[in-house]
Coordinates of C-alpha atoms in Angstrom, one line a residue:
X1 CA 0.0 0.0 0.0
X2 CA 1.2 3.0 -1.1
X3 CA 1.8 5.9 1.5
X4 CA -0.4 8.4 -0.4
X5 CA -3.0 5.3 -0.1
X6 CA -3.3 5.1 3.1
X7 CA -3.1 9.0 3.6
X8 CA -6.4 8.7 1.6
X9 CA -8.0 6.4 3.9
X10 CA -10.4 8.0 5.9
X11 CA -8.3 10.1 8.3
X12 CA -11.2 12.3 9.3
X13 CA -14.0 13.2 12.1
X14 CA -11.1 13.7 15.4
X15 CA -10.9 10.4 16.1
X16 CA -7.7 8.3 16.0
X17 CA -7.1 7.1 12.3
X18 CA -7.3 3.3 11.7
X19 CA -4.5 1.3 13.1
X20 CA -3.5 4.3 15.4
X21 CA -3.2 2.8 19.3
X22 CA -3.5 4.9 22.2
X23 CA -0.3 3.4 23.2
X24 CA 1.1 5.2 19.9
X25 CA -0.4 8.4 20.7
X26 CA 0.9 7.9 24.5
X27 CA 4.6 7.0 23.3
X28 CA 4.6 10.4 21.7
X29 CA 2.8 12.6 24.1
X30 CA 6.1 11.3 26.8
X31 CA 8.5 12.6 23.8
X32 CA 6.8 16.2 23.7
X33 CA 7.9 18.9 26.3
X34 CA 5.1 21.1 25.0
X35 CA 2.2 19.0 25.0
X36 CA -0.4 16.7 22.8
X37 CA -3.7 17.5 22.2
X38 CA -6.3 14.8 21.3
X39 CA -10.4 15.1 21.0
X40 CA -12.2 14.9 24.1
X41 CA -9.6 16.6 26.2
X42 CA -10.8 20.2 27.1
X43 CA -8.8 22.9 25.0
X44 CA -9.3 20.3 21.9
X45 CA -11.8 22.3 19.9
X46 CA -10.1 25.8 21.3
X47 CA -7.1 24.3 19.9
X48 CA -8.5 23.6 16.6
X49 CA -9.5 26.9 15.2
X50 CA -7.5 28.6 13.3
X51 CA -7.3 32.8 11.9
X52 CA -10.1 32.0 9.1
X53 CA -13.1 31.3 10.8
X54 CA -14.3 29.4 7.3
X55 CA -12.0 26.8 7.8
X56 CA -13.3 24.6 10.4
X57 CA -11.2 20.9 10.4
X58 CA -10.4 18.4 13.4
X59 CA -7.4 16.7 13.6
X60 CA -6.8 13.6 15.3
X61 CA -3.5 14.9 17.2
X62 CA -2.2 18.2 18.0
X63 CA 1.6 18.7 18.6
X64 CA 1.9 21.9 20.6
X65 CA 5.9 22.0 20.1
X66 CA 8.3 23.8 22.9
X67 CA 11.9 23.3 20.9
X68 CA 13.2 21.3 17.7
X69 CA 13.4 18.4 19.4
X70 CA 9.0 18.2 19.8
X71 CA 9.6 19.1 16.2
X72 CA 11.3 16.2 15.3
X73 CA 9.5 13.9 17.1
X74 CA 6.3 15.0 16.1
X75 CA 8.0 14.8 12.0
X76 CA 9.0 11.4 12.6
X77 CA 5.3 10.1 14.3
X78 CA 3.8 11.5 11.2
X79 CA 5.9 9.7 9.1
X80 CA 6.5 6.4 10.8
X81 CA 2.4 6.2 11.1
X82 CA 1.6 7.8 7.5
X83 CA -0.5 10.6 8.9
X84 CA -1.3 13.2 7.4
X85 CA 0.9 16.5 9.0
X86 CA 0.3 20.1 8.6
X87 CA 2.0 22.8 9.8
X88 CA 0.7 25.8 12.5
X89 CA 3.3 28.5 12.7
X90 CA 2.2 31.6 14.6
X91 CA -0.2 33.8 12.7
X92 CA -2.9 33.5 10.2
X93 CA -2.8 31.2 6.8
X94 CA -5.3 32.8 5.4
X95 CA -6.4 29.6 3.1
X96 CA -6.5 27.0 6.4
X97 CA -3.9 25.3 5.5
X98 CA -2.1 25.0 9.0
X99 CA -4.4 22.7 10.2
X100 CA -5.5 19.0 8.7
X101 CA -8.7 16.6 9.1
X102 CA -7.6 13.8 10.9
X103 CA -4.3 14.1 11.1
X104 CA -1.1 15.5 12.8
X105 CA -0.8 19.5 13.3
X106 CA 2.7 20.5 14.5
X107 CA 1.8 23.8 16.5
X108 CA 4.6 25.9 16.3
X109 CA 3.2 29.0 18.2
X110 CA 4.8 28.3 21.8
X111 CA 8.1 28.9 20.0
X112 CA 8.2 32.5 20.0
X113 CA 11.4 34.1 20.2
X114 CA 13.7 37.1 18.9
X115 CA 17.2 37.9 19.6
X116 CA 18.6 41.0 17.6
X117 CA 22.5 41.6 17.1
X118 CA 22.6 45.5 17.0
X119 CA 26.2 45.1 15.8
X120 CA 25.8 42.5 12.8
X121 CA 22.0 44.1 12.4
X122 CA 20.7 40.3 12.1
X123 CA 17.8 39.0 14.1
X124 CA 17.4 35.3 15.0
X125 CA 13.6 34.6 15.2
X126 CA 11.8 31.6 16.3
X127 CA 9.4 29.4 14.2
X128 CA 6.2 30.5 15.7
X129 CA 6.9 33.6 16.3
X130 CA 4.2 36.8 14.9
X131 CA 5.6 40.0 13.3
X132 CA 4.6 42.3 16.1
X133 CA 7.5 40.4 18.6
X134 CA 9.8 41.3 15.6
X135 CA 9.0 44.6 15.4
X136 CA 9.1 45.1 19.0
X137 CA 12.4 44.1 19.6
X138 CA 13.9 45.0 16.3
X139 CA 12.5 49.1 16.9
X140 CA 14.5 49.4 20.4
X141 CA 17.8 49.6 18.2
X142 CA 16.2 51.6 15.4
X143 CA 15.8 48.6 12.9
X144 CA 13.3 46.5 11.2
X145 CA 13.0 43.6 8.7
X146 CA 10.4 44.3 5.8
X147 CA 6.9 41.8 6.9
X148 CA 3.2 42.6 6.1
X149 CA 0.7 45.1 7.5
X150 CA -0.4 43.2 9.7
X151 CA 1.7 42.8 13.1
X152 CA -0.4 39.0 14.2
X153 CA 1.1 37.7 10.7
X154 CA 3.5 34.6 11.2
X155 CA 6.7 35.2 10.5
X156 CA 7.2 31.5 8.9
X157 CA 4.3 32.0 6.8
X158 CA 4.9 35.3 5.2
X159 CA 8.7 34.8 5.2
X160 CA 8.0 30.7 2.8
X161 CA 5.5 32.6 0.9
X162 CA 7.8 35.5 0.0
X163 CA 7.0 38.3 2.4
X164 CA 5.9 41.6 0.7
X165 CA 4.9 44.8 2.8
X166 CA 5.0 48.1 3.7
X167 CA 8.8 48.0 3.2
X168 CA 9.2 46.2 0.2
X169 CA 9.8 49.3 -2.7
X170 CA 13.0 50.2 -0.3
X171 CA 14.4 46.8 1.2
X172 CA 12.7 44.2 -0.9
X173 CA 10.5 41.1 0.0
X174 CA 11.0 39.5 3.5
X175 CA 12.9 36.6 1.7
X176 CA 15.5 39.3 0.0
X177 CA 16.6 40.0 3.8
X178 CA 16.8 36.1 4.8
X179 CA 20.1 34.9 5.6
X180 CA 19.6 31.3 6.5
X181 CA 17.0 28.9 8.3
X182 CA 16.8 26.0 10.4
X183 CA 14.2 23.2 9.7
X184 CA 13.6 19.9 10.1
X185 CA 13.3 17.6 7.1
X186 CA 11.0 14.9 6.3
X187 CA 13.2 12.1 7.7
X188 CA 13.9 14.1 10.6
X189 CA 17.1 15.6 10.0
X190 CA 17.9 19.5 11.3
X191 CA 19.3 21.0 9.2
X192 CA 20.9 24.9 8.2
X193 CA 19.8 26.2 5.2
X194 CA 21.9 29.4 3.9
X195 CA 24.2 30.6 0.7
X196 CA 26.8 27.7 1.9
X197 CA 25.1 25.3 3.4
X198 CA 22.3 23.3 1.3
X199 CA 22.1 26.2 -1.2
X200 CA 19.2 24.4 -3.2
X201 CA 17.3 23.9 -0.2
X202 CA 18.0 27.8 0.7
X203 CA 16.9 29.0 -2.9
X204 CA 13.7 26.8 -2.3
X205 CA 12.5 28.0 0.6
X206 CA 12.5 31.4 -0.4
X207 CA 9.4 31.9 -2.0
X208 CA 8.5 28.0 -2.1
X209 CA 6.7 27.8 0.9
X210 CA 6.3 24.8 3.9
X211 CA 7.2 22.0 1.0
X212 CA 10.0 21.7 1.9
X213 CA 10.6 21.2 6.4
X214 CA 9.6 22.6 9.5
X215 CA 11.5 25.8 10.0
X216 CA 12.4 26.4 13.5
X217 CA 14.1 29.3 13.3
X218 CA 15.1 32.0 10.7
X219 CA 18.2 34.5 10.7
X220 CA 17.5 38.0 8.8
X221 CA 19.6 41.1 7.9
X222 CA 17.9 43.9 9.3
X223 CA 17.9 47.7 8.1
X224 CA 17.8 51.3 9.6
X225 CA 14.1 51.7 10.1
X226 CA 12.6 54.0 13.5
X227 CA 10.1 56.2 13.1
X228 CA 8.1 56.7 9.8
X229 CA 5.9 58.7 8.1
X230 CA 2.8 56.9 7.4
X231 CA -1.4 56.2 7.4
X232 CA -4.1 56.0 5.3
X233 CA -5.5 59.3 2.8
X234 CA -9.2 58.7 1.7
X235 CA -11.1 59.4 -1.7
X236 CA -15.1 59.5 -2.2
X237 CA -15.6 56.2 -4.0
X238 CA -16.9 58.0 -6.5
X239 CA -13.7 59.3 -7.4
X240 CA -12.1 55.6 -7.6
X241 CA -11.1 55.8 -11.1
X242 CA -9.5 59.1 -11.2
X243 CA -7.5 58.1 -8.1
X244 CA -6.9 54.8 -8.8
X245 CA -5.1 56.0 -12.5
X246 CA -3.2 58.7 -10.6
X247 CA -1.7 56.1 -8.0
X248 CA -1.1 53.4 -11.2
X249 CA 1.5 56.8 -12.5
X250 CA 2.7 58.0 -9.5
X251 CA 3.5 55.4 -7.3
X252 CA 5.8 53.4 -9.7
X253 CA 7.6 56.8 -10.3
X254 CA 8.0 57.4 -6.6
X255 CA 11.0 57.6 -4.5
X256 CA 11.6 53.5 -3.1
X257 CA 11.7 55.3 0.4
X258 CA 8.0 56.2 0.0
X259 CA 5.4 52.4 -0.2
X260 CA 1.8 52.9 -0.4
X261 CA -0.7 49.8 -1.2
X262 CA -4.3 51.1 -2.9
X263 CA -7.2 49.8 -1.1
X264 CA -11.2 49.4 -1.6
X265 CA -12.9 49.9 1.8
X266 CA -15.9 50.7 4.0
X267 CA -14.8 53.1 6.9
X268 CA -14.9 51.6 10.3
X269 CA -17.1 53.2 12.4
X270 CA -14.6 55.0 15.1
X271 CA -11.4 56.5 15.6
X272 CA -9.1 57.3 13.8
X273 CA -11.7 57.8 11.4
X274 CA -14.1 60.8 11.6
X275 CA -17.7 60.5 12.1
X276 CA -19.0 61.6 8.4
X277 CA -16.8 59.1 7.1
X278 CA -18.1 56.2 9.0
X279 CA -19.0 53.3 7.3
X280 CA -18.5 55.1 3.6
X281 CA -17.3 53.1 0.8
X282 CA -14.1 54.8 -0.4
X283 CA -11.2 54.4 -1.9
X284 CA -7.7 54.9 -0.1
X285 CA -4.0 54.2 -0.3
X286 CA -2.1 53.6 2.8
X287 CA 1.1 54.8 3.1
X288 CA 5.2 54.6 4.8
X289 CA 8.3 56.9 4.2
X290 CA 11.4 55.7 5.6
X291 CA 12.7 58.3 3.7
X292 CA 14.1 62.0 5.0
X293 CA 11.6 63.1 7.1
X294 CA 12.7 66.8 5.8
X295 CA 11.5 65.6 1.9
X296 CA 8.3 64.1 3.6
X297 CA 6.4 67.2 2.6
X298 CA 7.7 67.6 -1.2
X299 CA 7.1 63.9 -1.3
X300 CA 3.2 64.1 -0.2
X301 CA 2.3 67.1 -2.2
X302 CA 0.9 65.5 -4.9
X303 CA -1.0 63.4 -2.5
X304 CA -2.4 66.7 -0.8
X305 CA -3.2 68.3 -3.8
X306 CA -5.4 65.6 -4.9
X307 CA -8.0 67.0 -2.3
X308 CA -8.6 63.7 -0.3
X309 CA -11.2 63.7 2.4
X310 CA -8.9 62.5 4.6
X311 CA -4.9 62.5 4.7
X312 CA -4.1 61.0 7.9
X313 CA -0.4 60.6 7.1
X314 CA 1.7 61.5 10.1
X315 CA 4.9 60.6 12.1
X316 CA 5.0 57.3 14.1
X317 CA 7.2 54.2 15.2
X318 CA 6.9 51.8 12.7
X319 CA 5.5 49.4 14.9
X320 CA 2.6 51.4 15.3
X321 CA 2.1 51.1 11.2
X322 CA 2.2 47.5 11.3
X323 CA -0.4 47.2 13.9
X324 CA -3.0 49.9 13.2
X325 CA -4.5 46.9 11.5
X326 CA -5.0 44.4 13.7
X327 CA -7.9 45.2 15.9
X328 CA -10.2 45.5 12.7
X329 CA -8.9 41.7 11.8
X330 CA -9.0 39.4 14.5
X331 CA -9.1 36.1 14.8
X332 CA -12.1 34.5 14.1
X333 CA -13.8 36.4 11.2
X334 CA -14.8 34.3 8.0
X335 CA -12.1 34.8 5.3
X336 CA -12.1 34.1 1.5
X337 CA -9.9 34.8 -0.7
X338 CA -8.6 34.9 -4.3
X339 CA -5.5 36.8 -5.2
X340 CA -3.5 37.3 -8.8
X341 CA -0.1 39.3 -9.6
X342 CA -0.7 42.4 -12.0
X343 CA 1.5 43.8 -14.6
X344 CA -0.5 47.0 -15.9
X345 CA -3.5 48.3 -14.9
X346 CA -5.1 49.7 -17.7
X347 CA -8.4 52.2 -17.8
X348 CA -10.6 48.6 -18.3
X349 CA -9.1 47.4 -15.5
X350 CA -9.8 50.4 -13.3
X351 CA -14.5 50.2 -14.7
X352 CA -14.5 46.8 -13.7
X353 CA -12.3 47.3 -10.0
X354 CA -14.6 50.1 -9.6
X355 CA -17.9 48.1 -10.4
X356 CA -17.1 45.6 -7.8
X357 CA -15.9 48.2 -5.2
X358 CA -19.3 49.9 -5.1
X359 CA -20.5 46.3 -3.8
X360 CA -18.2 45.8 -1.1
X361 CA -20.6 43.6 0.7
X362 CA -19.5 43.7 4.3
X363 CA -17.3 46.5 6.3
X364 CA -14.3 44.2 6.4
X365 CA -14.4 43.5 3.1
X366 CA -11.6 44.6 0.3
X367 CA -9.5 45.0 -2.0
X368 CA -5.6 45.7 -2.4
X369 CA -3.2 46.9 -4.6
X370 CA 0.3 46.4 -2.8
X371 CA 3.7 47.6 -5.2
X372 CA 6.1 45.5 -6.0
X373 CA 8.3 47.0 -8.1
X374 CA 12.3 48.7 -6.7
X375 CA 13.7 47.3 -4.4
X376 CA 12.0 43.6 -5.0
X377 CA 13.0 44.0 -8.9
X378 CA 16.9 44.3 -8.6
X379 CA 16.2 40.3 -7.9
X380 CA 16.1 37.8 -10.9
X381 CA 13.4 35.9 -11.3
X382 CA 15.4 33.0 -10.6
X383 CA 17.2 33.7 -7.9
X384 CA 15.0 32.8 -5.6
X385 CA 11.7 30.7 -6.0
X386 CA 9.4 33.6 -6.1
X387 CA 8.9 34.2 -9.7
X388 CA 7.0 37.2 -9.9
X389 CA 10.2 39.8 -10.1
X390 CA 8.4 41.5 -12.8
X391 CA 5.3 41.9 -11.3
X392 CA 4.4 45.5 -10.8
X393 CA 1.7 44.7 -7.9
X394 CA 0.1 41.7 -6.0
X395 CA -3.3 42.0 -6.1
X396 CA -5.8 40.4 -3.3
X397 CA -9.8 40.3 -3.0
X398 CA -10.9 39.5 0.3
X399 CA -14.5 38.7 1.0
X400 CA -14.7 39.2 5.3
X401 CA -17.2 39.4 8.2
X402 CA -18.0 38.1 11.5
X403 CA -21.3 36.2 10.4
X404 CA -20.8 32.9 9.3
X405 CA -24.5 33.6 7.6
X406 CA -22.5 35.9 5.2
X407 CA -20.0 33.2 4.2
X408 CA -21.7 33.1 0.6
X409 CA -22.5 36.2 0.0
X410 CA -18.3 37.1 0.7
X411 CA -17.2 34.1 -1.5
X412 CA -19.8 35.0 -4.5
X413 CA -18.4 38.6 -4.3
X414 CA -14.7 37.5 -4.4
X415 CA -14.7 34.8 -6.8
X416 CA -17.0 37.0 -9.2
X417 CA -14.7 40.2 -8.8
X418 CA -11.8 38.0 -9.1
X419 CA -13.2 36.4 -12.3
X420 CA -14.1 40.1 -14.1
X421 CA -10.3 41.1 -13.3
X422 CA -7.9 37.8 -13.9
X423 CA -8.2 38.0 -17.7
X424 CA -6.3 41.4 -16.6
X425 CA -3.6 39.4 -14.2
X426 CA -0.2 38.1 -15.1
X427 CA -1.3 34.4 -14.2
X428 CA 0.0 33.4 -10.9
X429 CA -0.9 34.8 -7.5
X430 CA 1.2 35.1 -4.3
X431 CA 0.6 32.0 -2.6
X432 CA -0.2 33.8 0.9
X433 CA -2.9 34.9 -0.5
X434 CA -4.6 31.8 -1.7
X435 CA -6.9 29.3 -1.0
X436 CA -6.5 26.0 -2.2
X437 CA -7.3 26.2 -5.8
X438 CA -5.5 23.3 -7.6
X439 CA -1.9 22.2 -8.7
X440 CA -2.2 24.2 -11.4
X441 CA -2.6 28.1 -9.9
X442 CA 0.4 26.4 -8.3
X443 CA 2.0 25.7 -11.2
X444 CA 1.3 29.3 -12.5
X445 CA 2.7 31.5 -9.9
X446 CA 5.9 29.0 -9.6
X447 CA 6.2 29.5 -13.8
X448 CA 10.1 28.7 -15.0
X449 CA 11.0 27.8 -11.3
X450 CA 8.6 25.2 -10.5
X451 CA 11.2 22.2 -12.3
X452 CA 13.4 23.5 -10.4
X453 CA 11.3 23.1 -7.3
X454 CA 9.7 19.7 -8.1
X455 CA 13.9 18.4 -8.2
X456 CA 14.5 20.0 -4.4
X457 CA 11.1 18.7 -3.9
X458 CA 12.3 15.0 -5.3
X459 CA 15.6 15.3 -3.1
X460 CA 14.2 16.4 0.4
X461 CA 10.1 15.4 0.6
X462 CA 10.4 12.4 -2.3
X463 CA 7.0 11.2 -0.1
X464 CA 5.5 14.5 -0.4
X465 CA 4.9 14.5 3.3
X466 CA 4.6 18.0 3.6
X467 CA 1.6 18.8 0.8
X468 CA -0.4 20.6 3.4
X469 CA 0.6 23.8 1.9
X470 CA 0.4 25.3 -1.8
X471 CA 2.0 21.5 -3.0
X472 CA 5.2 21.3 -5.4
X473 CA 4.8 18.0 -6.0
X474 CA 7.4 15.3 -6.4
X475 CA 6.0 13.8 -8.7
X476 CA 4.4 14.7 -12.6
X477 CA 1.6 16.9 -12.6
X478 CA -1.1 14.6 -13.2
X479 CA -0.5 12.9 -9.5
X480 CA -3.4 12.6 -7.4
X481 CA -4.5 15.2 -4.9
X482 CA -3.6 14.4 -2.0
X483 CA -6.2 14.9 1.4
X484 CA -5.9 17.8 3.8

């Protein structure tokens, strides 16, 4: 019987899968210093929900891992009893895919940990750590590493999926400041990936995604970042195509100091936010200078003279920035997604983003625009796995509410607005930002570097034990999908 066989058989419902023994399960609850969690006990259905409230699956085992060593033990269970295994690192996964039905979920999110070398400006960060311990330790020596916008993102997520920010225009995507990783293989090996050691591993799992180990730890270069200048300016939506062509010009022709992602939103109803804007559709860009804070009002001005109804750009610690988000997000909400890189944005482009704004269907629903042009495009597309170099933004629609009643009505909206603007798209999407849509969206966002992918693929996972994740495949294309 063939290991994807029996990963096939029905590992599913919370119980224990066939042939699994309590005995088994006790043997490697003893090797765990962090704990196991199996149905029944009390924090079992706590433990299995996950960012995306849409994504509801029970595993048979949960691995809450203090150190490598859980890691590895948990790793080898999975693959001595052909269970299926996912990966939880810290934050969100968006698409659900840090958690399994029936399986084994390595929980990575006691591992949180940052040490910052001032003098080398590297920081060593744990597995499960979440952006906002980053940025928090990082900020008391004046430096950062470029993340998200969102300060509750995982670090191992973002960082596998590429990593692309507020910062990226000036220092690139998270992975262009990654200096090596540790992770444990499939057949339990630990391992350092950098430049010298395992270089095809290292140029795998930048961009590639959890295909490839458990990272336990990652080592970044960090850069001069304190204070910023930065925060959302507001248009009438009915203004969304005369703004939305201004920003296509004038953000590619910006200084890389100044990033600024383009957003469709309803105004929350309270502060910062003032009351006759509250819970307006409108169209916005949110922005952050590192740049000369002297230059910062030369740099706005064409911003300003566009007449927004609100410009609420204004110095802060860039922590701040990364966490003005997170109290409108929190865990729990119901997420879908759909997501596609974009090239040009041309005036058809712009009707049909504007048609589907004016039916944002909930007041966490959205759409954005983030740049990815200097900074990330002085690296080949080869040079690492992300293949998008030439990408001038990474689009993502994301249907959101509290109310698990409006789960169609978000995913109808998203998969409709995404349909009216792919035709528009450069094919592929960054993978932290989709769902799981099929081997081949996969295959279109890896393009040239997904051979080269499938052979580090072949030489490190040849079982495919980690396919809980946007899969690279060992094996031909036409292989069949394998459960999550």
């Amino acid at each position: 019987m063939t290991l994807d066989t029996q990963r096939a058989r029905g590992q599913a419902g919370g119980g224990l899968p066939p042939g699994m023994t309590p005995d088994l399960v006790e043997q490697l609850r003893t090797r765990l210093r962090g704990g196991l969690v199996r149905p029944g006990d009390a924090d079992y259905e706590e433990s299995c929900r996950v960012y995306n409230a849409m994504i509801q699956k029970h595993p048979a085992l949960i691995a809450r891992c203090a150190d490598v060593a859980d890691v590895i033990a948990s790793v080898g269970f999975a693959r001595e009893q052909k269970l299926t295994l996912a990966i939880r690192g810290g934050g969100h996964n968006g698409g659900g895919l840090g958690i399994c039905e029936g399986g084994l979920v390595v929980d990575l999110s006691r591992m949180r940990g940052v040490r910052v070398d001032p003098v080398a400006r590297t920081v060593r960060v744990s597995g499960g750590s979440v952006w906002g311990d980053v940025d928090h330790a990082t900020h008391a020596f004046g430096l950062a590493v470029p993340s998200g916008i969102i300060s509750t993102t995982g670090v191992g997520g973002l960082t596998l999926g590429g990593g692309l920010g507020h910062l990226s225009r000036r220092y690139g995507l998270s992975i262009d400041s990654l200096l090596a990783v540790d992770l444990v293989l499939a057949d339990g090996r630990f391992v350092t990936a950098s430049a010298e050691q395992h270089p095809d591993l290292f140029w795998a799992v930048r961009g590639g995604g959890g295909n490839f180990g458990v990272v336990t730890s990652f080592l970044f270069r960090a850069h001069p970042v304190g204070s910023v200048i930065g925060g959302p300016t507001l248009w009438p939506l009915e203004r969304a195509a005369e703004v939305m062509q201004w920003y296509r010009d004038f953000i590619s022709a910006a200084p890389e100091e100044l990033g600024g992602f383009f957003a469709f939103m309803t105004v929350p109803p309270g502060p910062p936010f003032p009351e006759p804007l509250h819970l307006k559709k409108m169209c916005a860009v949110v922005w952050c200078y590192t740049g000369d804070p002297a230059r910062a009002d030369e740099v706005f001005a064409p911003v300003r003279a566009l007449s927004p109804a609100l410009h609420g750009v204004q110095p802060m610690p860039y922590p701040v920035l990364q966490s003005m988000f997170d109290a409108l997000y929190p865990p729990g909400l119901q997420w879908y997604w759909r997501a596609d890189f974009v090239k040009e944005l041309p005036d058809a482009a712009i009707a049909r983003h504007v048609e589907f704004a004016e039916r944002l269907p909930t007041m966490h629903s959205t759409m954005h625009l983030y740049p990815i042009d200097g900074a990330v495009h002085r690296v080949a597309p080869g040079d690492t796995a992300f293949s998008f170099r030439d990408a001038r933004w990474a689009e993502v629609i994301v249907g959101v509410d509290p109310s698990p009643g409006k789960a169609r009505e978000i995913s109808t909206w998203t998969k409709d607005y995404w349909n009216a603007l792919h035709p528009y798209s450069a094919g592929g999407a960054y993978v932290n930002f989709m769902m799981d849509e099929g081997q081949e969206r996969v295959q279109a966002t890896y393009r040239d570097n997904y051979a080269r992918l499938v052979e580090v693929k072949k030489r490190y996972d040849p079982d495919n034990l980690f396919h809980v994740n946007q899969n690279i495949r060992p094996t031909s294309a036409g292989a069949e999908e394998l459960p999550h």
